[in-house]
Tab-separated table of C-alpha atoms in Angstrom:
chain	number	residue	atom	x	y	z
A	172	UNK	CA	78.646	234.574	225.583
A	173	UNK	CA	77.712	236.375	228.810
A	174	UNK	CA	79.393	239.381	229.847
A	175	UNK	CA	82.735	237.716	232.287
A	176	UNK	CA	83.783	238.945	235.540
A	177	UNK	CA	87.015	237.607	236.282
A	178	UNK	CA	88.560	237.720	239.964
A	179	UNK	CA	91.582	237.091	240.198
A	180	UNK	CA	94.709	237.012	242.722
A	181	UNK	CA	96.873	234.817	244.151
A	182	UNK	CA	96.029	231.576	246.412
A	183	UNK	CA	94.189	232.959	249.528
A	184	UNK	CA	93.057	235.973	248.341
A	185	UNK	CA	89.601	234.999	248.666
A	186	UNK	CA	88.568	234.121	244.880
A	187	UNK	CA	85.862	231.504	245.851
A	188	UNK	CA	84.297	233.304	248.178
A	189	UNK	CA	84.467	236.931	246.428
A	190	UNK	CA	82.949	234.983	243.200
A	191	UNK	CA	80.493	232.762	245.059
A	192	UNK	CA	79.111	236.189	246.526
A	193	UNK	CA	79.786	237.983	243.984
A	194	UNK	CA	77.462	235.487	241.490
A	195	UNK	CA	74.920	235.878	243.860
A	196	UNK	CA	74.274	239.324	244.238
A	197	UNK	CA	74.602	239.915	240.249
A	198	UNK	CA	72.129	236.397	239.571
A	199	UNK	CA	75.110	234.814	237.583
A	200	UNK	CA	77.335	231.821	237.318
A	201	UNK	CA	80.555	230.869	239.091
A	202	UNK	CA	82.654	228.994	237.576
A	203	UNK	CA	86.095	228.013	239.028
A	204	UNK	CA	89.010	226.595	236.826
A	205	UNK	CA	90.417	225.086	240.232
A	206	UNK	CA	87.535	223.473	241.020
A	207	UNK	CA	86.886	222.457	237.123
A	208	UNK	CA	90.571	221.010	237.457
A	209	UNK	CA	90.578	219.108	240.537
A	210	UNK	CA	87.390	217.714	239.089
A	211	UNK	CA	89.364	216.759	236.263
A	212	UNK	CA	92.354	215.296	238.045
A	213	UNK	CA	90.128	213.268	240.461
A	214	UNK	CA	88.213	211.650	237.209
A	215	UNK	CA	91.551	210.053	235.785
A	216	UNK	CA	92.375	212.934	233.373
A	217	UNK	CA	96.232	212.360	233.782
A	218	UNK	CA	97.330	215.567	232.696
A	219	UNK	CA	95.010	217.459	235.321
A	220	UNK	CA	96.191	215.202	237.787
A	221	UNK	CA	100.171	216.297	237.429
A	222	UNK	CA	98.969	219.662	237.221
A	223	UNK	CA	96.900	219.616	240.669
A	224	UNK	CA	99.692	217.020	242.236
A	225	UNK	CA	102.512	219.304	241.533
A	226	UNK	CA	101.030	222.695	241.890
A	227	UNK	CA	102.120	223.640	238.195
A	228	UNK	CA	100.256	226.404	235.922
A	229	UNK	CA	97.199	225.408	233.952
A	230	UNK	CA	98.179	224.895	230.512
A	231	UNK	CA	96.773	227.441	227.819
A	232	UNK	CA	95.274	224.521	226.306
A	233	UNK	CA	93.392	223.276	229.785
A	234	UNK	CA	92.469	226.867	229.962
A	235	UNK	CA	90.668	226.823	226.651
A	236	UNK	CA	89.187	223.284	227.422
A	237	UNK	CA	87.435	225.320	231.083
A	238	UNK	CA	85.861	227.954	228.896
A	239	UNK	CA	83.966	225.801	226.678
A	240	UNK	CA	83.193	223.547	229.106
A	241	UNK	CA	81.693	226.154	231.190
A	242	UNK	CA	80.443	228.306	228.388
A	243	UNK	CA	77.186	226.672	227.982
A	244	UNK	CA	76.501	226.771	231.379
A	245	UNK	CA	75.174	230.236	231.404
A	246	UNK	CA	71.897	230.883	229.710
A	247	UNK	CA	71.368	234.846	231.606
A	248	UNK	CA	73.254	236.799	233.714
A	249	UNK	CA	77.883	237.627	233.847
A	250	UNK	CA	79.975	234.225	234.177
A	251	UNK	CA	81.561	234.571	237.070
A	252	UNK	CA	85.597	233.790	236.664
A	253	UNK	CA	86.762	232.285	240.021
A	254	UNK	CA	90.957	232.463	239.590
A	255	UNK	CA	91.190	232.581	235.884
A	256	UNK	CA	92.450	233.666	233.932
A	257	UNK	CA	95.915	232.658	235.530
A	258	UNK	CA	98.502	234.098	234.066
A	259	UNK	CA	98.826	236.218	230.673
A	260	UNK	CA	98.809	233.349	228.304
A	261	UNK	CA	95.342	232.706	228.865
A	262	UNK	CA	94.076	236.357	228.305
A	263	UNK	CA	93.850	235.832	224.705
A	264	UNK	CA	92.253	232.618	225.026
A	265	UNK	CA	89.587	234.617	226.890
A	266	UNK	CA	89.652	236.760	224.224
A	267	UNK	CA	88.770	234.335	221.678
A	268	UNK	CA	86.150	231.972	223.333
A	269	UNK	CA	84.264	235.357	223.611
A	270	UNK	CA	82.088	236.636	220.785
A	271	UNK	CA	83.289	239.799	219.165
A	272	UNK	CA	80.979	242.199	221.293
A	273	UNK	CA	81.557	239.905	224.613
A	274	UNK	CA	82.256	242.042	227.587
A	275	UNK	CA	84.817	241.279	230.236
A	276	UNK	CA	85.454	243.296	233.726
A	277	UNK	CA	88.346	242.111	235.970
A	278	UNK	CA	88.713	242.401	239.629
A	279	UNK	CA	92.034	242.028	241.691
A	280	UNK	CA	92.439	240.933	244.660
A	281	UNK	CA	95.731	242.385	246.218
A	282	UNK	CA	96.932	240.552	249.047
A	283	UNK	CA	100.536	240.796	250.248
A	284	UNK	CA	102.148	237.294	249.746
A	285	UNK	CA	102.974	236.837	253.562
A	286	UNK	CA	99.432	237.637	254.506
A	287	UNK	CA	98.531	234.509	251.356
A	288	UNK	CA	101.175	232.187	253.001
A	289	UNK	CA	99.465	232.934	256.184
A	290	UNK	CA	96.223	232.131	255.348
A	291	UNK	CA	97.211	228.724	253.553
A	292	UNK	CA	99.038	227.483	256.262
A	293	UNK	CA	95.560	228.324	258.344
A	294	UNK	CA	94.016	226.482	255.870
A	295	UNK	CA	95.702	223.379	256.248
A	296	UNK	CA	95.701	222.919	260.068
A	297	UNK	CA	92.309	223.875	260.769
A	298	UNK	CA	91.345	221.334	258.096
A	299	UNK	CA	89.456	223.617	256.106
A	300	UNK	CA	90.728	222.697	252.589
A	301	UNK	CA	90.835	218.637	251.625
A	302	UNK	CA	92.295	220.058	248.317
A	303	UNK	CA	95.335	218.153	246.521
A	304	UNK	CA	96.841	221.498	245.627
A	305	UNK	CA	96.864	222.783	249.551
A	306	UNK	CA	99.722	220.570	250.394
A	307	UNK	CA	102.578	222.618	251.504
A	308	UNK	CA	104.539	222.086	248.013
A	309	UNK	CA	102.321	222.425	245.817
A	310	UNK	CA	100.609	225.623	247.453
A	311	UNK	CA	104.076	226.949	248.015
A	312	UNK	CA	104.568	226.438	244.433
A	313	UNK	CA	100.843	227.603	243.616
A	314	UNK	CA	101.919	230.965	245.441
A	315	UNK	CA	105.115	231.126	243.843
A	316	UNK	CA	103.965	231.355	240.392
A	317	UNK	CA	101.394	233.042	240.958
A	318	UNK	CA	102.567	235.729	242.735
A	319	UNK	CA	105.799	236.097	239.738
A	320	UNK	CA	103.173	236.145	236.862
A	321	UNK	CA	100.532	238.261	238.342
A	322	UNK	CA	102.391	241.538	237.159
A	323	UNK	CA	102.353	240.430	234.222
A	324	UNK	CA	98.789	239.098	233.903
A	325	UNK	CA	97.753	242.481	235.082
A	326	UNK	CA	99.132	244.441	232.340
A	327	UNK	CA	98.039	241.788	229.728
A	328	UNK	CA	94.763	242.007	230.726
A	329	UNK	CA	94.283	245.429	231.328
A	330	UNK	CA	95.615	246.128	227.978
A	331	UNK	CA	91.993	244.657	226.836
A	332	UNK	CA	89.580	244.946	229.352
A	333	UNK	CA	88.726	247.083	232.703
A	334	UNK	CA	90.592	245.841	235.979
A	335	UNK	CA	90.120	247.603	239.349
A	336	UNK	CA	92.138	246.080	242.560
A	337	UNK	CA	90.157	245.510	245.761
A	338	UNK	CA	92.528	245.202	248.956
A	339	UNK	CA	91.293	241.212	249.720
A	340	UNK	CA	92.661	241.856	253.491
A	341	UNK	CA	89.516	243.327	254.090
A	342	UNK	CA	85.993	241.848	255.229
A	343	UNK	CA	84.774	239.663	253.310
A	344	UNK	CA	81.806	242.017	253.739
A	345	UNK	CA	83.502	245.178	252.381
A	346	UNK	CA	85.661	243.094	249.787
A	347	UNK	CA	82.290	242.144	248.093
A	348	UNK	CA	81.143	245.582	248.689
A	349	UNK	CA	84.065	247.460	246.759
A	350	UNK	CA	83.568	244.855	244.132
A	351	UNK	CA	80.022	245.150	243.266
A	352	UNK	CA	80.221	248.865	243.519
A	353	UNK	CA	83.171	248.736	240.807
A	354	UNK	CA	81.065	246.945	238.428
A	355	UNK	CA	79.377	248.671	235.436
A	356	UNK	CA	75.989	249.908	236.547
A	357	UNK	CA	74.537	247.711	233.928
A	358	UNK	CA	75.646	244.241	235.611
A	359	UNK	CA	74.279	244.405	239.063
A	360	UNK	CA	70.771	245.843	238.009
């Protein structure tokens, strides 16, 4: 498998838009298990759809069902992780769709949770998100989890694999900025 850079954070943070740029600038792949989900949810896939309706955490089992999925659709250049893993249950799921030598780099982006609240509720009224999961219950319970298992996500996967934190309050500009510039040399070549 490709090297992985996983971004990661908690709703609003800027995931899609870090990783789109991010993929870009390093010629990679996004992939995003919200995206991958919704996908899911909106083709009839039942347990998808309770997880999107009611804001509730991927399974580990959904989790492993994204990588594969998404593992063969990088022939060159890092996968690009947009919000996964979630929470520290799926770290070792990473961990074992990899290949032994697979390399994985992690970037978080810290956001305080009023500032994510904030930007949600933007979300909404300006119409800028048609997603399921932006309702006000199910991204208050999005943010909720989240927000509670991040700490521990953090430590899980930092116990394996590099992790910097990028303040996501930033530019989007400078956000992608710090990221790239945190990446092993040998990725953005």
């Amino acid at each position: 498998m490709s090297p992985v850079i996983a971004v990661l954070g908690v709703p609003a943070a800027g995931k899609s838009t870090q990783s789109k740029a991010v993929a870009r600038r390093v010629g990679g792949v996004r992939a995003s298990v919200g995206d991958w989900l919704r996908a899911l949810a909106a083709a009839g896939d039942e347990e998808a759809r309770t997880t999107v309706a009611e804001g509730a955490p991927i399974s580990p089992a959904q989790y492993g069902r994204f990588l594969r999925d998404v593992r063969d659709e990088v022939s060159e250049g890092p996968l690009v992780l947009d919000g996964s893993p979630r929470d520290e249950r799926h770290v070792p799921v990473l961990a074992d769709a990899l290949a032994p030598d697979g390399r994985v780099f992690g970037v978080l982006l810290q956001l305080p949770t009023d500032v994510a609240e904030s930007r949600l509720r933007v979300r909404r009224s300006v119409g800028r998100s048609h997603r399921p999961d932006d309702s006000a219950d199910a991204a208050a319970r999005r943010l909720a989890y989240q927000t509670a298992a991040l700490a521990r996500l953090t430590e899980s996967f930092r116990a394996r694999w590099p992790l910097v934190t990028v303040d996501a309050a930033a530019d989007d500009d400078v956000v992608t900025r710090r990221i790239l510039e945190a990446l092993p040399m040998d990725w953005t070549e």
